PDB file of C-alpha atoms in Angstrom:
ATOM      1  CA  UNK A1149       0.020  -0.212  -0.280  1.00 53.00           C
ATOM      2  CA  UNK A1150       1.208   2.985  -0.967  1.00 65.00           C
ATOM      3  CA  UNK A1151       2.019   6.639   1.039  1.00 81.00           C
ATOM      4  CA  UNK A1152      -1.274   8.381   2.019  1.00 87.00           C
ATOM      5  CA  UNK A1153      -1.511  11.599  -0.022  1.00 90.00           C
ATOM      6  CA  UNK A1154       0.424  14.507   1.984  1.00 92.00           C
ATOM      7  CA  UNK A1155      -2.536  16.859   2.718  1.00 93.00           C
ATOM      8  CA  UNK A1156      -4.187  13.871   4.451  1.00 95.00           C
ATOM      9  CA  UNK A1157      -1.137  13.172   6.425  1.00 95.00           C
ATOM     10  CA  UNK A1158      -1.415  16.831   7.543  1.00 96.00           C
ATOM     11  CA  UNK A1159      -4.919  16.392   8.509  1.00 96.00           C
ATOM     12  CA  UNK A1160      -4.453  13.792  10.737  1.00 97.00           C
ATOM     13  CA  UNK A1161      -1.377  15.273  12.458  1.00 97.00           C
ATOM     14  CA  UNK A1162      -3.384  18.071  12.965  1.00 97.00           C
ATOM     15  CA  UNK A1163      -5.987  16.429  14.268  1.00 97.00           C
ATOM     16  CA  UNK A1164      -4.094  14.343  16.546  1.00 97.00           C
ATOM     17  CA  UNK A1165      -2.475  18.013  17.800  1.00 97.00           C
ATOM     18  CA  UNK A1166      -5.617  19.444  18.280  1.00 97.00           C
ATOM     19  CA  UNK A1167      -7.094  16.529  20.756  1.00 97.00           C
ATOM     20  CA  UNK A1168      -3.725  16.914  22.914  1.00 96.00           C
ATOM     21  CA  UNK A1169      -3.898  20.176  23.123  1.00 96.00           C
ATOM     22  CA  UNK A1170      -7.422  20.272  24.394  1.00 95.00           C
ATOM     23  CA  UNK A1171      -6.448  17.446  26.970  1.00 95.00           C
ATOM     24  CA  UNK A1172      -3.633  19.470  28.103  1.00 95.00           C
ATOM     25  CA  UNK A1173      -5.582  22.780  28.314  1.00 94.00           C
ATOM     26  CA  UNK A1174      -8.078  20.651  30.518  1.00 94.00           C
ATOM     27  CA  UNK A1175      -5.794  19.466  32.669  1.00 94.00           C
ATOM     28  CA  UNK A1176      -4.398  22.581  32.830  1.00 94.00           C
ATOM     29  CA  UNK A1177      -7.548  24.849  33.839  1.00 91.00           C
ATOM     30  CA  UNK A1178      -8.150  22.021  36.325  1.00 91.00           C
ATOM     31  CA  UNK A1179      -5.578  23.302  37.882  1.00 86.00           C
ATOM     32  CA  UNK A1180      -6.947  26.936  38.806  1.00 84.00           C
ATOM     33  CA  UNK A1181      -8.679  26.171  42.174  1.00 84.00           C
ATOM     34  CA  UNK A1182      -5.793  24.850  43.510  1.00 89.00           C
ATOM     35  CA  UNK A1183      -2.602  26.066  42.374  1.00 92.00           C
ATOM     36  CA  UNK A1184       0.675  23.634  42.642  1.00 94.00           C
ATOM     37  CA  UNK A1185       3.622  25.094  45.208  1.00 95.00           C
ATOM     38  CA  UNK A1186       6.005  26.930  43.218  1.00 94.00           C
ATOM     39  CA  UNK A1187       3.633  27.667  40.294  1.00 96.00           C
ATOM     40  CA  UNK A1188       3.429  31.026  38.711  1.00 97.00           C
ATOM     41  CA  UNK A1189       0.278  30.658  39.155  1.00 96.00           C
ATOM     42  CA  UNK A1190      -0.251  30.551  42.815  1.00 96.00           C
ATOM     43  CA  UNK A1191       2.641  33.686  42.934  1.00 97.00           C
ATOM     44  CA  UNK A1192       0.249  35.661  41.000  1.00 96.00           C
ATOM     45  CA  UNK A1193      -2.436  34.411  43.432  1.00 96.00           C
ATOM     46  CA  UNK A1194      -0.632  35.164  46.423  1.00 96.00           C
ATOM     47  CA  UNK A1195       0.546  38.935  45.286  1.00 97.00           C
ATOM     48  CA  UNK A1196      -3.085  39.790  44.679  1.00 97.00           C
ATOM     49  CA  UNK A1197      -4.396  38.438  47.472  1.00 96.00           C
ATOM     50  CA  UNK A1198      -2.315  40.819  49.487  1.00 96.00           C
ATOM     51  CA  UNK A1199      -3.786  43.852  48.590  1.00 96.00           C
ATOM     52  CA  UNK A1200      -6.338  45.261  50.449  1.00 95.00           C
ATOM     53  CA  UNK A1201      -9.803  44.555  49.794  1.00 94.00           C
ATOM     54  CA  UNK A1202     -11.113  46.591  46.944  1.00 92.00           C
ATOM     55  CA  UNK A1203      -8.100  46.574  44.953  1.00 95.00           C
ATOM     56  CA  UNK A1204      -7.720  42.426  45.880  1.00 96.00           C
ATOM     57  CA  UNK A1205     -11.855  42.363  44.083  1.00 97.00           C
ATOM     58  CA  UNK A1206     -10.948  44.635  40.790  1.00 97.00           C
ATOM     59  CA  UNK A1207      -7.450  42.668  40.299  1.00 97.00           C
ATOM     60  CA  UNK A1208      -9.734  38.944  40.411  1.00 96.00           C
ATOM     61  CA  UNK A1209     -11.976  40.373  37.407  1.00 96.00           C
ATOM     62  CA  UNK A1210      -9.534  41.502  35.811  1.00 96.00           C
ATOM     63  CA  UNK A1211      -7.791  37.958  35.826  1.00 95.00           C
ATOM     64  CA  UNK A1212     -11.220  36.420  35.546  1.00 94.00           C
ATOM     65  CA  UNK A1213     -11.318  38.951  32.028  1.00 93.00           C
ATOM     66  CA  UNK A1214      -7.723  37.915  31.151  1.00 93.00           C
ATOM     67  CA  UNK A1215      -8.908  33.910  31.258  1.00 93.00           C
ATOM     68  CA  UNK A1216     -12.389  35.046  29.271  1.00 93.00           C
ATOM     69  CA  UNK A1217      -9.897  36.383  26.316  1.00 92.00           C
ATOM     70  CA  UNK A1218      -7.228  33.875  26.515  1.00 94.00           C
ATOM     71  CA  UNK A1219     -10.332  30.913  25.998  1.00 94.00           C
ATOM     72  CA  UNK A1220     -11.402  32.778  22.864  1.00 95.00           C
ATOM     73  CA  UNK A1221      -7.820  33.047  21.247  1.00 95.00           C
ATOM     74  CA  UNK A1222      -7.387  29.268  21.863  1.00 96.00           C
ATOM     75  CA  UNK A1223     -11.447  29.124  20.072  1.00 96.00           C
ATOM     76  CA  UNK A1224      -9.743  31.231  17.348  1.00 96.00           C
ATOM     77  CA  UNK A1225      -6.490  29.736  16.751  1.00 96.00           C
ATOM     78  CA  UNK A1226      -8.938  26.548  16.634  1.00 96.00           C
ATOM     79  CA  UNK A1227     -10.365  27.690  14.197  1.00 96.00           C
ATOM     80  CA  UNK A1228      -7.678  28.349  11.911  1.00 96.00           C
ATOM     81  CA  UNK A1229      -6.388  25.161  12.223  1.00 97.00           C
ATOM     82  CA  UNK A1230      -9.544  23.413  11.161  1.00 97.00           C
ATOM     83  CA  UNK A1231      -8.983  26.300   8.151  1.00 96.00           C
ATOM     84  CA  UNK A1232      -5.828  24.539   7.630  1.00 96.00           C
ATOM     85  CA  UNK A1233      -6.827  21.092   7.283  1.00 96.00           C
ATOM     86  CA  UNK A1234      -9.240  22.198   4.481  1.00 96.00           C
ATOM     87  CA  UNK A1235      -6.481  23.715   2.801  1.00 96.00           C
ATOM     88  CA  UNK A1236      -4.716  20.993   2.693  1.00 96.00           C
ATOM     89  CA  UNK A1237      -6.458  18.532   1.665  1.00 95.00           C
ATOM     90  CA  UNK A1238      -8.455  20.644  -0.969  1.00 93.00           C
ATOM     91  CA  UNK A1239      -8.518  19.620  -4.702  1.00 91.00           C
ATOM     92  CA  UNK A1240      -6.217  23.003  -5.382  1.00 91.00           C
ATOM     93  CA  UNK A1241      -3.257  23.820  -3.920  1.00 91.00           C
ATOM     94  CA  UNK A1242      -3.410  27.121  -2.018  1.00 92.00           C
ATOM     95  CA  UNK A1243      -0.323  28.500  -0.516  1.00 92.00           C
ATOM     96  CA  UNK A1244      -0.719  31.631   0.017  1.00 94.00           C
ATOM     97  CA  UNK A1245      -3.965  30.899   2.350  1.00 93.00           C
ATOM     98  CA  UNK A1246      -2.040  27.799   3.629  1.00 95.00           C
ATOM     99  CA  UNK A1247       1.010  30.175   4.805  1.00 94.00           C
ATOM    100  CA  UNK A1248      -1.833  32.847   6.120  1.00 95.00           C
ATOM    101  CA  UNK A1249      -3.175  30.354   8.278  1.00 95.00           C
ATOM    102  CA  UNK A1250      -0.162  29.037   9.753  1.00 95.00           C
ATOM    103  CA  UNK A1251       0.958  32.716  11.061  1.00 95.00           C
ATOM    104  CA  UNK A1252      -2.522  33.510  12.085  1.00 95.00           C
ATOM    105  CA  UNK A1253      -2.119  30.512  14.542  1.00 96.00           C
ATOM    106  CA  UNK A1254       1.382  31.828  15.644  1.00 96.00           C
ATOM    107  CA  UNK A1255       0.262  34.892  16.381  1.00 95.00           C
ATOM    108  CA  UNK A1256      -2.267  33.966  18.476  1.00 96.00           C
ATOM    109  CA  UNK A1257       0.022  31.603  20.813  1.00 97.00           C
ATOM    110  CA  UNK A1258       2.650  34.463  20.729  1.00 97.00           C
ATOM    111  CA  UNK A1259      -0.345  36.551  22.242  1.00 96.00           C
ATOM    112  CA  UNK A1260      -0.915  34.192  25.076  1.00 97.00           C
ATOM    113  CA  UNK A1261       2.982  33.669  25.930  1.00 97.00           C
ATOM    114  CA  UNK A1262       3.917  37.083  26.471  1.00 95.00           C
ATOM    115  CA  UNK A1263       1.004  37.490  29.018  1.00 96.00           C
ATOM    116  CA  UNK A1264       1.365  33.871  30.530  1.00 96.00           C
ATOM    117  CA  UNK A1265       5.324  32.754  30.532  1.00 97.00           C
ATOM    118  CA  UNK A1266       5.812  30.994  33.440  1.00 97.00           C
ATOM    119  CA  UNK A1267       9.172  33.553  33.705  1.00 97.00           C
ATOM    120  CA  UNK A1268       7.537  36.678  33.702  1.00 97.00           C
ATOM    121  CA  UNK A1269       7.752  38.040  37.416  1.00 96.00           C
ATOM    122  CA  UNK A1270       3.626  38.519  38.789  1.00 96.00           C
ATOM    123  CA  UNK A1271       3.977  42.177  38.735  1.00 96.00           C
ATOM    124  CA  UNK A1272       4.841  41.940  34.924  1.00 97.00           C
ATOM    125  CA  UNK A1273       1.770  39.890  34.383  1.00 96.00           C
ATOM    126  CA  UNK A1274      -0.710  42.369  36.232  1.00 97.00           C
ATOM    127  CA  UNK A1275       0.781  45.540  33.883  1.00 97.00           C
ATOM    128  CA  UNK A1276       0.497  43.295  30.529  1.00 96.00           C
ATOM    129  CA  UNK A1277      -2.784  41.355  31.678  1.00 95.00           C
ATOM    130  CA  UNK A1278      -4.680  45.217  32.525  1.00 96.00           C
ATOM    131  CA  UNK A1279      -2.685  46.422  29.553  1.00 95.00           C
ATOM    132  CA  UNK A1280      -4.035  43.514  26.653  1.00 94.00           C
ATOM    133  CA  UNK A1281      -7.725  44.586  28.690  1.00 94.00           C
ATOM    134  CA  UNK A1282      -7.627  48.486  27.698  1.00 93.00           C
ATOM    135  CA  UNK A1283      -5.669  48.214  24.632  1.00 92.00           C
ATOM    136  CA  UNK A1284      -9.154  45.562  23.124  1.00 90.00           C
ATOM    137  CA  UNK A1285     -11.261  48.119  24.398  1.00 89.00           C
ATOM    138  CA  UNK A1286      -9.702  50.872  22.699  1.00 88.00           C
ATOM    139  CA  UNK A1287      -9.183  48.831  19.876  1.00 84.00           C
ATOM    140  CA  UNK A1288     -13.172  48.622  20.087  1.00 82.00           C
ATOM    141  CA  UNK A1289     -13.523  51.853  19.574  1.00 80.00           C
ATOM    142  CA  UNK A1290     -11.345  52.805  16.471  1.00 77.00           C
ATOM    143  CA  UNK A1291     -12.634  50.188  14.667  1.00 80.00           C
ATOM    144  CA  UNK A1292     -16.294  51.635  14.767  1.00 78.00           C
ATOM    145  CA  UNK A1293     -14.879  54.454  13.588  1.00 77.00           C
ATOM    146  CA  UNK A1294     -14.691  52.981  10.157  1.00 77.00           C
ATOM    147  CA  UNK A1295     -18.305  52.143  10.135  1.00 76.00           C
ATOM    148  CA  UNK A1296     -21.235  54.622   9.452  1.00 73.00           C
ATOM    149  CA  UNK A1297     -22.485  57.155  11.157  1.00 69.00           C
ATOM    150  CA  UNK A1298     -25.635  54.547  12.246  1.00 67.00           C
ATOM    151  CA  UNK A1299     -23.149  53.285  14.379  1.00 67.00           C
ATOM    152  CA  UNK A1300     -22.702  56.274  16.629  1.00 73.00           C
ATOM    153  CA  UNK A1301     -24.700  55.261  19.303  1.00 76.00           C
ATOM    154  CA  UNK A1302     -22.375  51.788  19.701  1.00 78.00           C
ATOM    155  CA  UNK A1303     -20.063  54.345  19.693  1.00 79.00           C
ATOM    156  CA  UNK A1304     -20.742  56.096  21.997  1.00 81.00           C
ATOM    157  CA  UNK A1305     -21.703  52.954  24.339  1.00 84.00           C
ATOM    158  CA  UNK A1306     -18.063  51.411  23.787  1.00 83.00           C
ATOM    159  CA  UNK A1307     -16.925  55.297  24.818  1.00 84.00           C
ATOM    160  CA  UNK A1308     -18.540  54.746  28.324  1.00 87.00           C
ATOM    161  CA  UNK A1309     -17.088  51.394  28.490  1.00 87.00           C
ATOM    162  CA  UNK A1310     -13.417  52.289  28.223  1.00 89.00           C
ATOM    163  CA  UNK A1311     -14.588  55.390  30.922  1.00 91.00           C
ATOM    164  CA  UNK A1312     -15.364  52.600  32.898  1.00 93.00           C
ATOM    165  CA  UNK A1313     -12.729  50.126  32.391  1.00 93.00           C
ATOM    166  CA  UNK A1314     -10.237  52.966  33.373  1.00 94.00           C
ATOM    167  CA  UNK A1315     -11.880  53.738  36.855  1.00 95.00           C
ATOM    168  CA  UNK A1316     -11.803  49.819  37.659  1.00 95.00           C
ATOM    169  CA  UNK A1317      -8.063  50.001  36.753  1.00 96.00           C
ATOM    170  CA  UNK A1318      -6.949  52.892  38.846  1.00 96.00           C
ATOM    171  CA  UNK A1319      -8.851  51.146  41.693  1.00 96.00           C
ATOM    172  CA  UNK A1320      -7.164  48.347  41.340  1.00 96.00           C
ATOM    173  CA  UNK A1321      -3.926  50.203  41.957  1.00 95.00           C
ATOM    174  CA  UNK A1322      -3.060  51.211  38.241  1.00 97.00           C
ATOM    175  CA  UNK A1323      -1.731  54.261  36.705  1.00 96.00           C
ATOM    176  CA  UNK A1324      -2.595  54.974  33.157  1.00 95.00           C
ATOM    177  CA  UNK A1325      -0.633  57.010  30.781  1.00 95.00           C
ATOM    178  CA  UNK A1326      -2.322  58.563  28.163  1.00 91.00           C
ATOM    179  CA  UNK A1327      -1.315  60.295  24.643  1.00 86.00           C
ATOM    180  CA  UNK A1328      -0.112  63.599  25.093  1.00 83.00           C
ATOM    181  CA  UNK A1329      -2.652  64.453  22.284  1.00 81.00           C
ATOM    182  CA  UNK A1330      -5.266  62.415  23.288  1.00 75.00           C
ATOM    183  CA  UNK A1331      -5.691  62.121  27.242  1.00 69.00           C
ATOM    184  CA  UNK A1332      -8.916  59.682  26.216  1.00 75.00           C
ATOM    185  CA  UNK A1333      -6.150  57.501  24.597  1.00 85.00           C
ATOM    186  CA  UNK A1334      -3.991  55.614  26.861  1.00 90.00           C
ATOM    187  CA  UNK A1335      -0.210  54.333  25.106  1.00 92.00           C
ATOM    188  CA  UNK A1336       1.042  52.632  28.410  1.00 95.00           C
ATOM    189  CA  UNK A1337      -0.047  51.328  31.860  1.00 96.00           C
ATOM    190  CA  UNK A1338       1.920  50.491  35.259  1.00 97.00           C
ATOM    191  CA  UNK A1339       1.495  48.114  38.199  1.00 95.00           C
ATOM    192  CA  UNK A1340       3.875  49.500  40.959  1.00 92.00           C
ATOM    193  CA  UNK A1341       7.787  50.088  39.173  1.00 94.00           C
ATOM    194  CA  UNK A1342       6.682  48.381  35.949  1.00 96.00           C
ATOM    195  CA  UNK A1343       5.520  49.683  33.276  1.00 96.00           C
ATOM    196  CA  UNK A1344       3.742  48.686  30.225  1.00 94.00           C
ATOM    197  CA  UNK A1345       3.042  50.058  26.196  1.00 93.00           C
ATOM    198  CA  UNK A1346      -0.261  49.666  24.736  1.00 92.00           C
ATOM    199  CA  UNK A1347       1.743  48.525  21.412  1.00 89.00           C
ATOM    200  CA  UNK A1348       1.208  45.615  20.214  1.00 85.00           C
ATOM    201  CA  UNK A1349       4.654  44.739  18.393  1.00 90.00           C
ATOM    202  CA  UNK A1350       4.035  40.710  17.497  1.00 91.00           C
ATOM    203  CA  UNK A1351       7.536  40.638  15.013  1.00 92.00           C
ATOM    204  CA  UNK A1352       9.377  41.375  18.571  1.00 94.00           C
ATOM    205  CA  UNK A1353       7.348  39.202  20.311  1.00 95.00           C
ATOM    206  CA  UNK A1354       8.047  36.182  18.148  1.00 94.00           C
ATOM    207  CA  UNK A1355      11.657  36.990  17.598  1.00 95.00           C
ATOM    208  CA  UNK A1356      11.311  36.357  21.434  1.00 95.00           C
ATOM    209  CA  UNK A1357       9.620  33.154  21.990  1.00 96.00           C
ATOM    210  CA  UNK A1358      10.016  31.430  18.639  1.00 94.00           C
ATOM    211  CA  UNK A1359      13.775  32.741  17.173  1.00 93.00           C
ATOM    212  CA  UNK A1360      14.348  29.138  15.247  1.00 91.00           C
ATOM    213  CA  UNK A1361      11.269  29.705  13.232  1.00 92.00           C
ATOM    214  CA  UNK A1362      10.697  33.148  12.643  1.00 93.00           C
ATOM    215  CA  UNK A1363      10.578  32.703   9.370  1.00 91.00           C
ATOM    216  CA  UNK A1364       7.485  31.448   9.464  1.00 91.00           C
ATOM    217  CA  UNK A1365       6.235  34.549  11.099  1.00 91.00           C
ATOM    218  CA  UNK A1366       8.380  36.530   7.930  1.00 92.00           C
ATOM    219  CA  UNK A1367       6.701  34.060   5.506  1.00 92.00           C
ATOM    220  CA  UNK A1368       2.955  34.132   6.850  1.00 91.00           C
ATOM    221  CA  UNK A1369       3.164  38.031   6.886  1.00 91.00           C
ATOM    222  CA  UNK A1370       4.725  38.040   3.085  1.00 91.00           C
ATOM    223  CA  UNK A1371       1.373  35.471   2.230  1.00 91.00           C
ATOM    224  CA  UNK A1372      -1.170  37.596   4.116  1.00 90.00           C
ATOM    225  CA  UNK A1373      -0.222  40.708   2.300  1.00 90.00           C
ATOM    226  CA  UNK A1374       0.227  39.552  -1.126  1.00 90.00           C
ATOM    227  CA  UNK A1375       3.792  40.081  -0.972  1.00 92.00           C
ATOM    228  CA  UNK A1376       5.161  39.940  -4.638  1.00 91.00           C
ATOM    229  CA  UNK A1377       8.841  38.419  -3.161  1.00 90.00           C
ATOM    230  CA  UNK A1378       6.389  35.718  -1.471  1.00 88.00           C
ATOM    231  CA  UNK A1379       4.727  35.048  -4.625  1.00 89.00           C
ATOM    232  CA  UNK A1380       7.203  35.244  -7.421  1.00 88.00           C
ATOM    233  CA  UNK A1381       9.255  33.001  -4.290  1.00 85.00           C
ATOM    234  CA  UNK A1382       7.067  30.316  -4.621  1.00 86.00           C
ATOM    235  CA  UNK A1383       8.485  26.804  -6.105  1.00 83.00           C
ATOM    236  CA  UNK A1384       8.717  23.235  -5.888  1.00 84.00           C
ATOM    237  CA  UNK A1385       6.371  20.400  -5.242  1.00 89.00           C
ATOM    238  CA  UNK A1386       2.840  20.532  -2.899  1.00 91.00           C
ATOM    239  CA  UNK A1387       4.254  18.303  -0.423  1.00 91.00           C
ATOM    240  CA  UNK A1388       7.573  20.722   0.430  1.00 90.00           C
ATOM    241  CA  UNK A1389       4.977  23.752   1.303  1.00 92.00           C
ATOM    242  CA  UNK A1390       2.663  21.545   3.411  1.00 94.00           C
ATOM    243  CA  UNK A1391       5.692  20.249   5.557  1.00 93.00           C
ATOM    244  CA  UNK A1392       7.256  23.973   5.497  1.00 92.00           C
ATOM    245  CA  UNK A1393       3.932  25.494   6.523  1.00 94.00           C
ATOM    246  CA  UNK A1394       2.978  22.841   9.081  1.00 96.00           C
ATOM    247  CA  UNK A1395       6.342  21.732  11.158  1.00 93.00           C
ATOM    248  CA  UNK A1396       6.576  24.668  12.359  1.00 95.00           C
ATOM    249  CA  UNK A1397       3.527  24.884  13.916  1.00 96.00           C
ATOM    250  CA  UNK A1398       4.785  21.781  15.999  1.00 96.00           C
ATOM    251  CA  UNK A1399       7.100  23.855  17.597  1.00 95.00           C
ATOM    252  CA  UNK A1400       4.484  26.725  18.239  1.00 97.00           C
ATOM    253  CA  UNK A1401       2.600  23.837  19.550  1.00 97.00           C
ATOM    254  CA  UNK A1402       5.472  23.079  21.952  1.00 96.00           C
ATOM    255  CA  UNK A1403       5.304  26.442  22.973  1.00 97.00           C
ATOM    256  CA  UNK A1404       1.684  26.920  24.001  1.00 97.00           C
ATOM    257  CA  UNK A1405       2.159  23.630  26.327  1.00 97.00           C
ATOM    258  CA  UNK A1406       4.967  25.107  27.542  1.00 96.00           C
ATOM    259  CA  UNK A1407       3.441  28.110  28.464  1.00 97.00           C
ATOM    260  CA  UNK A1408       0.149  27.118  29.997  1.00 96.00           C
ATOM    261  CA  UNK A1409       0.833  23.789  31.978  1.00 96.00           C
ATOM    262  CA  UNK A1410       4.896  25.851  32.984  1.00 96.00           C
ATOM    263  CA  UNK A1411       2.345  28.222  34.237  1.00 96.00           C
ATOM    264  CA  UNK A1412       0.143  26.073  36.244  1.00 96.00           C
ATOM    265  CA  UNK A1413       3.515  24.095  37.139  1.00 96.00           C
ATOM    266  CA  UNK A1414       2.365  21.110  35.217  1.00 95.00           C
ATOM    267  CA  UNK A1415       4.789  18.367  33.464  1.00 94.00           C
ATOM    268  CA  UNK A1416       5.870  18.900  29.982  1.00 95.00           C
ATOM    269  CA  UNK A1417       7.657  15.803  28.811  1.00 93.00           C
ATOM    270  CA  UNK A1418       4.833  13.397  27.399  1.00 94.00           C
ATOM    271  CA  UNK A1419       3.086  15.844  25.298  1.00 95.00           C
ATOM    272  CA  UNK A1420       6.317  16.881  23.965  1.00 94.00           C
ATOM    273  CA  UNK A1421       7.281  13.918  23.346  1.00 93.00           C
ATOM    274  CA  UNK A1422       4.240  13.066  21.231  1.00 95.00           C
ATOM    275  CA  UNK A1423       4.255  15.997  19.328  1.00 95.00           C
ATOM    276  CA  UNK A1424       7.738  15.224  18.321  1.00 93.00           C
ATOM    277  CA  UNK A1425       7.020  11.530  16.813  1.00 92.00           C
ATOM    278  CA  UNK A1426       4.590  13.956  14.681  1.00 94.00           C
ATOM    279  CA  UNK A1427       7.405  16.046  13.567  1.00 92.00           C
ATOM    280  CA  UNK A1428       9.305  13.097  12.892  1.00 91.00           C
ATOM    281  CA  UNK A1429       6.742  11.897  10.495  1.00 91.00           C
ATOM    282  CA  UNK A1430       5.985  14.651   8.474  1.00 91.00           C
ATOM    283  CA  UNK A1431       9.566  15.413   8.198  1.00 88.00           C
ATOM    284  CA  UNK A1432      10.656  12.253   6.601  1.00 85.00           C
ATOM    285  CA  UNK A1433       7.787  12.546   3.961  1.00 84.00           C
ATOM    286  CA  UNK A1434      10.302  15.108   2.224  1.00 80.00           C
ATOM    287  CA  UNK A1435      13.469  14.423   4.156  1.00 77.00           C
ATOM    288  CA  UNK A1436      13.787  11.176   5.025  1.00 70.00           C
ATOM    289  CA  UNK A1437      17.558  10.839   5.112  1.00 66.00           C
ATOM    290  CA  UNK A1438      17.523  13.127   8.180  1.00 67.00           C
ATOM    291  CA  UNK A1439      17.612  11.519  11.774  1.00 62.00           C
ATOM    292  CA  UNK A1440      16.161  14.182  14.767  1.00 64.00           C
ATOM    293  CA  UNK A1441      16.474  11.923  17.001  1.00 72.00           C
ATOM    294  CA  UNK A1442      15.134  12.496  20.499  1.00 71.00           C
ATOM    295  CA  UNK A1443      12.625  15.682  21.548  1.00 70.00           C
ATOM    296  CA  UNK A1444      15.278  16.740  23.665  1.00 72.00           C
ATOM    297  CA  UNK A1445      17.966  16.743  20.919  1.00 72.00           C
ATOM    298  CA  UNK A1446      15.960  18.635  18.202  1.00 73.00           C
ATOM    299  CA  UNK A1447      15.469  21.658  20.724  1.00 72.00           C
ATOM    300  CA  UNK A1448      19.180  21.513  21.426  1.00 71.00           C
ATOM    301  CA  UNK A1449      19.681  22.032  17.869  1.00 68.00           C
ATOM    302  CA  UNK A1450      17.178  24.490  17.015  1.00 67.00           C
ATOM    303  CA  UNK A1451      18.121  26.824  20.215  1.00 66.00           C
ATOM    304  CA  UNK A1452      21.958  26.130  18.769  1.00 62.00           C
ATOM    305  CA  UNK A1453      20.990  28.210  15.831  1.00 56.00           C
ATOM    306  CA  UNK A1454      19.812  31.331  18.172  1.00 53.00           C
ATOM    307  CA  UNK A1455      20.584  33.527  21.714  1.00 46.00           C
ATOM    308  CA  UNK A1456      18.475  31.565  24.139  1.00 40.00           C
ATOM    309  CA  UNK A1457      19.631  34.183  26.636  1.00 38.00           C
ATOM    310  CA  UNK A1458      17.207  36.786  25.790  1.00 39.00           C
ATOM    311  CA  UNK A1459      15.092  38.930  28.723  1.00 41.00           C
ATOM    312  CA  UNK A1460      11.117  38.313  28.251  1.00 43.00           C
TER     313      UNK A1460
END
């Protein structure tokens, strides 16, 4: 019996990875009520519970809001993965949508990494927690500006929400930094001595968390914006492009496991070994002569190409 078509193999790998991630995330969320000793989650809870009652209540509300945002990001990521399955198994070869979907998944996991990286201090996480929620509310108003005048009532509602969340955050102990020419638009937020900008720099975040596959971010950007350099550079068999877009997403899956399970203090090795087996199966289709060995060996090889000592 011959080999499976590459699109079918890719779809199977995506489905296996989705199943594994659902199991891991379900396990992580079950740890929320009783944080493990030494975990970043427990450190965050300890800092929040040490605050005065009013501040503590608002900080707990913001923490709950952040979890809701992450759940929404994960749901979006799953949609992109399902779309990628359809692209890989489609009758036509669709390299631009494939790279675009890969970039979208990459970006979603980067957003989560920046918030729940277990290496962050609790103070930094609290600052980012509020910053991302304030930026999202402000972004809603910016988006509504593009709509016709009949949406004015909705604009007024969002403007009121911005006033409300700013007051809520200030009562939680945050200092909001406004744009000089528009005091209604925040550019940064501080918690204690930690100041965070509201500007989203996904490219820098990719270089920080995914230096060995940053090319996936660059290529996906070229595809999403139909850049001539990307279109003119397309060549080679469909198998190569499928492997080239899916393989980095297995590294992204490893990162998501490290971030979420690392935050709650759960072990990650079994998930990495399973993902690595799928990685080896995928690479065997285009590079059967390459042996990746264990996950640890693969990761060591990837890290050796970049400086791992990057400040977060």
